[in-house]
Amino acid sequence: KRKGFIFDLDGVIVDTAKYHFLAWRNLANSLGIDFTEEENEQLKGVSRVRSLEKILDWGNKSISQEEFDRLMAHKNEEYLAHVDRMDEDELLPKVAETLEYLKEQNQAIALGSASKNARRILEKVDLTDQFDAIVDGTDVSKAKPDPEVFLIGAKALDIKPEDCIVFEDSVAGVQAANIAGMVSIGIGDKYVLHEADHIFRDFTELSKDFLQELIRK
Ligand code: G6P
Ligand code: MG
């Protein structure tokens, strides 16, 4: 059967969370706000605007719209400086192989990311051509856990939501997949991602037999 396999980008295909962390931490610290790995965890899958709102909330700060826009632009510039140094070496283990295998099996493949930088990152790691559809932060108006991004992806692939499988590293993303009625596969910590239908540490743990099962069902 032809299924739709929808991949989140940050934390699933590439480990960009570390770059988001560095840039958000600098921004938070410049406002006198503490920013730890734990807080960073809560920003995974969360849009750029919502992330800054949350940081300001944590620090009990309110700023003007102008300052807000300036900080967001600055954060993105700093983040992109890291992104522009990326290459294929930054692909997470067995991601490229998994995409290739699904392609060989004639499966439909989409990207479903909240990032407005998604296309730029796919170019850097030379994966753009592997996707039949790319849905990113420039295509959606509602952030995960709203299922919009994955539903648009399913539509673009012309596959019913219930025949789609989503790979996600964030809690909000797993919830979005569940709400969309798709099979959710958490990539990461089994306690953090306990709401997912299946959870794996990374793609090295995900066998071809398991992928075949998803295709057959
Ligand atoms: C992903 C990341 C988030 C990030 C969001 C927006 O969901 O997990 O940490 O804030 O994309 O990314 P952007 O590249 O548009 O700032
Ligand atoms: Mg992610």
Tab-separated table of C-alpha atoms and ligand atoms in Angstrom:
chain	number	residue	atom	x	y	z
A	1	LYS	CA	0.000	0.000	0.000
A	2	ARG	CA	1.136	3.559	-0.647
A	3	LYS	CA	1.286	5.381	2.680
A	4	GLY	CA	2.253	8.960	3.504
A	5	PHE	CA	5.354	9.321	5.638
A	6	ILE	CA	5.602	12.800	7.118
A	7	PHE	CA	8.840	13.892	8.753
A	8	ASP	CA	9.332	16.758	11.152
A	9	LEU	CA	12.671	18.483	10.475
A	10	ASP	CA	14.296	19.906	13.606
A	11	GLY	CA	15.240	17.058	15.943
A	12	VAL	CA	14.134	14.323	13.545
A	13	ILE	CA	16.209	14.853	10.397
A	14	VAL	CA	18.834	17.220	11.798
A	15	ASP	CA	19.859	18.182	15.316
A	16	THR	CA	19.241	21.904	15.054
A	17	ALA	CA	17.799	22.112	18.583
A	18	LYS	CA	21.323	22.857	19.806
A	19	TYR	CA	21.522	25.922	17.544
A	20	HIS	CA	18.050	27.146	18.511
A	21	PHE	CA	19.160	26.693	22.132
A	22	LEU	CA	22.309	28.801	21.716
A	23	ALA	CA	20.455	31.617	19.984
A	24	TRP	CA	17.486	31.653	22.392
A	25	ARG	CA	19.802	31.501	25.399
A	26	ASN	CA	21.767	34.536	24.197
A	27	LEU	CA	18.531	36.412	23.625
A	28	ALA	CA	17.077	35.452	27.029
A	29	ASN	CA	20.302	36.240	28.866
A	30	SER	CA	20.513	39.647	27.165
A	31	LEU	CA	17.155	40.404	28.821
A	32	GLY	CA	18.364	39.064	32.174
A	33	ILE	CA	16.287	35.886	31.820
A	34	ASP	CA	17.681	32.435	32.650
A	35	PHE	CA	17.449	29.829	29.921
A	36	THR	CA	18.199	26.159	30.491
A	37	GLU	CA	18.024	22.964	28.407
A	38	GLU	CA	14.728	22.188	30.111
A	39	GLU	CA	13.163	25.391	28.884
A	40	ASN	CA	14.589	24.681	25.449
A	41	GLU	CA	12.764	21.339	25.505
A	42	GLN	CA	9.480	23.230	25.818
A	43	LEU	CA	10.257	25.275	22.716
A	44	LYS	CA	10.670	22.241	20.466
A	45	GLY	CA	8.065	22.278	17.722
A	46	VAL	CA	6.914	25.730	18.852
A	47	SER	CA	6.893	28.603	16.341
A	48	ARG	CA	9.387	31.454	16.503
A	49	VAL	CA	6.827	34.021	17.682
A	50	ARG	CA	5.327	31.711	20.305
A	51	SER	CA	8.825	30.798	21.541
A	52	LEU	CA	9.710	34.418	22.247
A	53	GLU	CA	6.341	34.966	23.943
A	54	LYS	CA	7.063	32.020	26.222
A	55	ILE	CA	10.565	33.266	27.103
A	56	LEU	CA	9.179	36.704	27.967
A	57	ASP	CA	6.491	34.999	30.078
A	58	TRP	CA	9.094	32.993	31.997
A	59	GLY	CA	11.043	36.180	32.698
A	60	ASN	CA	7.920	38.214	33.481
A	61	LYS	CA	8.954	40.740	30.867
A	62	SER	CA	6.850	42.816	28.555
A	63	ILE	CA	8.373	44.674	25.621
A	64	SER	CA	7.125	46.776	22.725
A	65	GLN	CA	6.105	45.207	19.419
A	66	GLU	CA	9.086	46.924	17.814
A	67	GLU	CA	11.530	45.422	20.299
A	68	PHE	CA	9.816	42.037	19.912
A	69	ASP	CA	10.324	42.071	16.140
A	70	ARG	CA	13.920	43.233	16.498
A	71	LEU	CA	14.765	40.443	18.973
A	72	MET	CA	13.134	37.816	16.786
A	73	ALA	CA	15.022	38.944	13.705
A	74	HIS	CA	18.266	38.979	15.650
A	75	LYS	CA	17.656	35.486	17.026
A	76	ASN	CA	17.041	34.188	13.538
A	77	GLU	CA	20.213	35.772	12.170
A	78	GLU	CA	22.252	34.134	14.884
A	79	TYR	CA	20.519	30.797	14.255
A	80	LEU	CA	21.115	31.035	10.505
A	81	ALA	CA	24.827	31.664	11.057
A	82	HIS	CA	24.944	28.134	12.528
A	83	VAL	CA	22.686	26.708	9.819
A	84	ASP	CA	24.894	28.072	7.066
A	85	ARG	CA	27.797	26.002	8.389
A	86	MET	CA	25.780	22.791	8.193
A	87	ASP	CA	26.339	19.947	5.726
A	88	GLU	CA	25.289	16.302	5.271
A	89	ASP	CA	27.405	15.291	8.273
A	90	GLU	CA	24.723	16.810	10.488
A	91	LEU	CA	22.020	14.411	9.381
A	92	LEU	CA	20.873	12.316	12.325
A	93	PRO	CA	21.842	8.616	12.163
A	94	LYS	CA	20.053	6.462	9.548
A	95	VAL	CA	17.744	9.271	8.392
A	96	ALA	CA	19.059	9.314	4.823
A	97	GLU	CA	18.872	5.490	4.660
A	98	THR	CA	15.287	5.487	5.954
A	99	LEU	CA	14.206	8.048	3.355
A	100	GLU	CA	15.908	6.061	0.617
A	101	TYR	CA	14.278	2.824	1.726
A	102	LEU	CA	10.793	4.371	1.778
A	103	LYS	CA	11.420	5.795	-1.671
A	104	GLU	CA	12.441	2.357	-2.978
A	105	GLN	CA	9.205	1.006	-1.527
A	106	ASN	CA	7.279	3.611	-3.543
A	107	GLN	CA	5.989	5.414	-0.460
A	108	ALA	CA	4.957	9.085	-0.425
A	109	ILE	CA	7.229	11.337	1.627
A	110	ALA	CA	6.549	14.809	3.020
A	111	LEU	CA	8.185	17.294	5.337
A	112	GLY	CA	5.954	18.784	8.054
A	113	SER	CA	7.882	21.451	9.920
A	114	ALA	CA	7.042	24.606	11.860
A	115	SER	CA	10.272	26.212	10.688
A	116	LYS	CA	10.382	29.043	8.205
A	117	ASN	CA	13.973	28.010	7.538
A	118	ALA	CA	13.109	24.431	6.552
A	119	ARG	CA	13.848	24.716	2.832
A	120	ARG	CA	17.206	26.355	3.492
A	121	ILE	CA	18.183	23.559	5.894
A	122	LEU	CA	17.105	20.776	3.489
A	123	GLU	CA	19.328	22.373	0.839
A	124	LYS	CA	22.274	22.453	3.246
A	125	VAL	CA	21.977	18.731	3.944
A	126	ASP	CA	21.141	17.959	0.301
A	127	LEU	CA	17.769	16.280	0.959
A	128	THR	CA	15.326	18.534	-0.901
A	129	ASP	CA	14.823	16.020	-3.719
A	130	GLN	CA	13.767	13.234	-1.345
A	131	PHE	CA	10.450	14.912	-0.550
A	132	ASP	CA	7.292	14.702	-2.636
A	133	ALA	CA	5.873	17.616	-0.659
A	134	ILE	CA	7.358	20.201	1.698
A	135	VAL	CA	5.116	21.949	4.224
A	136	ASP	CA	6.862	24.436	6.501
A	137	GLY	CA	6.324	27.466	8.710
A	138	THR	CA	5.579	29.622	5.686
A	139	ASP	CA	2.571	27.457	4.736
A	140	VAL	CA	0.708	27.233	8.030
A	141	SER	CA	-1.225	29.638	10.224
A	142	LYS	CA	-1.777	27.376	13.230
A	143	ALA	CA	1.088	25.965	15.262
A	144	LYS	CA	1.436	22.369	16.488
A	145	PRO	CA	-0.365	20.803	18.410
A	146	ASP	CA	-2.845	22.036	15.819
A	147	PRO	CA	-2.793	19.354	13.110
A	148	GLU	CA	-2.821	21.871	10.222
A	149	VAL	CA	0.764	21.270	9.077
A	150	PHE	CA	0.287	17.491	8.817
A	151	LEU	CA	-3.170	17.734	7.225
A	152	ILE	CA	-1.779	20.035	4.530
A	153	GLY	CA	1.036	17.513	4.057
A	154	ALA	CA	-1.411	14.616	3.623
A	155	LYS	CA	-3.429	16.609	1.133
A	156	ALA	CA	-0.310	17.542	-0.838
A	157	LEU	CA	0.617	13.845	-1.006
A	158	ASP	CA	-2.973	12.948	-1.871
A	159	ILE	CA	-3.041	10.374	0.939
A	160	LYS	CA	-5.791	10.088	3.559
A	161	PRO	CA	-4.735	11.225	7.057
A	162	GLU	CA	-5.364	7.748	8.488
A	163	ASP	CA	-2.832	6.384	5.986
A	164	CYS	CA	-0.133	8.797	7.144
A	165	ILE	CA	2.679	8.163	9.579
A	166	VAL	CA	4.365	11.084	11.347
A	167	PHE	CA	7.895	11.147	12.796
A	168	GLU	CA	8.202	13.739	15.564
A	169	ASP	CA	10.604	14.650	18.367
A	170	SER	CA	8.342	17.164	20.118
A	171	VAL	CA	5.371	16.689	22.425
A	172	ALA	CA	3.345	19.285	20.486
A	173	GLY	CA	4.135	17.479	17.229
A	174	VAL	CA	3.110	14.059	18.542
A	175	GLN	CA	-0.157	15.599	19.744
A	176	ALA	CA	-0.709	17.224	16.345
A	177	ALA	CA	-0.240	13.858	14.604
A	178	ASN	CA	-2.648	12.163	17.008
A	179	ILE	CA	-5.279	14.848	16.501
A	180	ALA	CA	-4.849	14.487	12.728
A	181	GLY	CA	-5.692	10.776	13.112
A	182	MET	CA	-2.264	9.712	11.880
A	183	VAL	CA	0.120	7.121	13.298
A	184	SER	CA	2.539	9.014	15.554
A	185	ILE	CA	6.111	7.874	15.953
A	186	GLY	CA	8.131	9.640	18.617
A	187	ILE	CA	11.851	10.007	18.002
A	188	GLY	CA	13.542	10.655	21.332
A	189	ASP	CA	12.801	10.105	24.994
A	190	LYS	CA	10.038	7.593	25.791
A	191	TYR	CA	8.939	9.466	28.905
A	192	VAL	CA	8.719	12.836	27.190
A	193	LEU	CA	6.981	11.378	24.115
A	194	HIS	CA	4.752	8.839	25.880
A	195	GLU	CA	1.663	9.977	23.936
A	196	ALA	CA	3.125	8.611	20.676
A	197	ASP	CA	1.894	5.305	19.180
A	198	HIS	CA	5.512	4.101	18.907
A	199	ILE	CA	8.720	5.558	20.317
A	200	PHE	CA	12.325	5.062	19.232
A	201	ARG	CA	15.515	6.677	20.448
A	202	ASP	CA	16.534	7.327	16.834
A	203	PHE	CA	16.253	5.804	13.368
A	204	THR	CA	18.949	3.199	14.072
A	205	GLU	CA	16.350	1.466	16.300
A	206	LEU	CA	13.727	1.397	13.570
A	207	SER	CA	13.950	-1.828	11.527
A	208	LYS	CA	12.919	-2.463	7.940
A	209	ASP	CA	10.435	-5.025	9.282
A	210	PHE	CA	8.782	-2.300	11.316
A	211	LEU	CA	8.591	0.008	8.284
A	212	GLN	CA	7.114	-2.856	6.261
A	213	GLU	CA	4.467	-3.349	8.936
A	214	LEU	CA	3.519	0.324	8.713
A	215	ILE	CA	3.258	0.050	4.936
A	216	ARG	CA	1.154	-3.130	5.030
A	217	LYS	CA	-1.378	-2.061	7.676
B	1	G6P	C1	10.811	23.912	14.871
B	1	G6P	C2	11.742	23.917	16.068
B	1	G6P	C3	11.460	25.111	16.951
B	1	G6P	C4	11.456	26.387	16.138
B	1	G6P	C5	10.408	26.316	15.036
B	1	G6P	C6	10.402	27.550	14.160
B	1	G6P	O1	9.551	23.510	15.284
B	1	G6P	O2	11.610	22.729	16.822
B	1	G6P	O3	12.437	25.159	17.963
B	1	G6P	O4	11.200	27.510	16.952
B	1	G6P	O5	10.706	25.184	14.220
B	1	G6P	O6	11.611	27.603	13.454
B	1	G6P	P1	12.184	28.843	12.680
B	1	G6P	O7	13.359	28.253	11.936
B	1	G6P	O8	11.120	29.323	11.744
B	1	G6P	O9	12.572	29.863	13.674
B	2	MG	MG	11.072	18.877	15.920
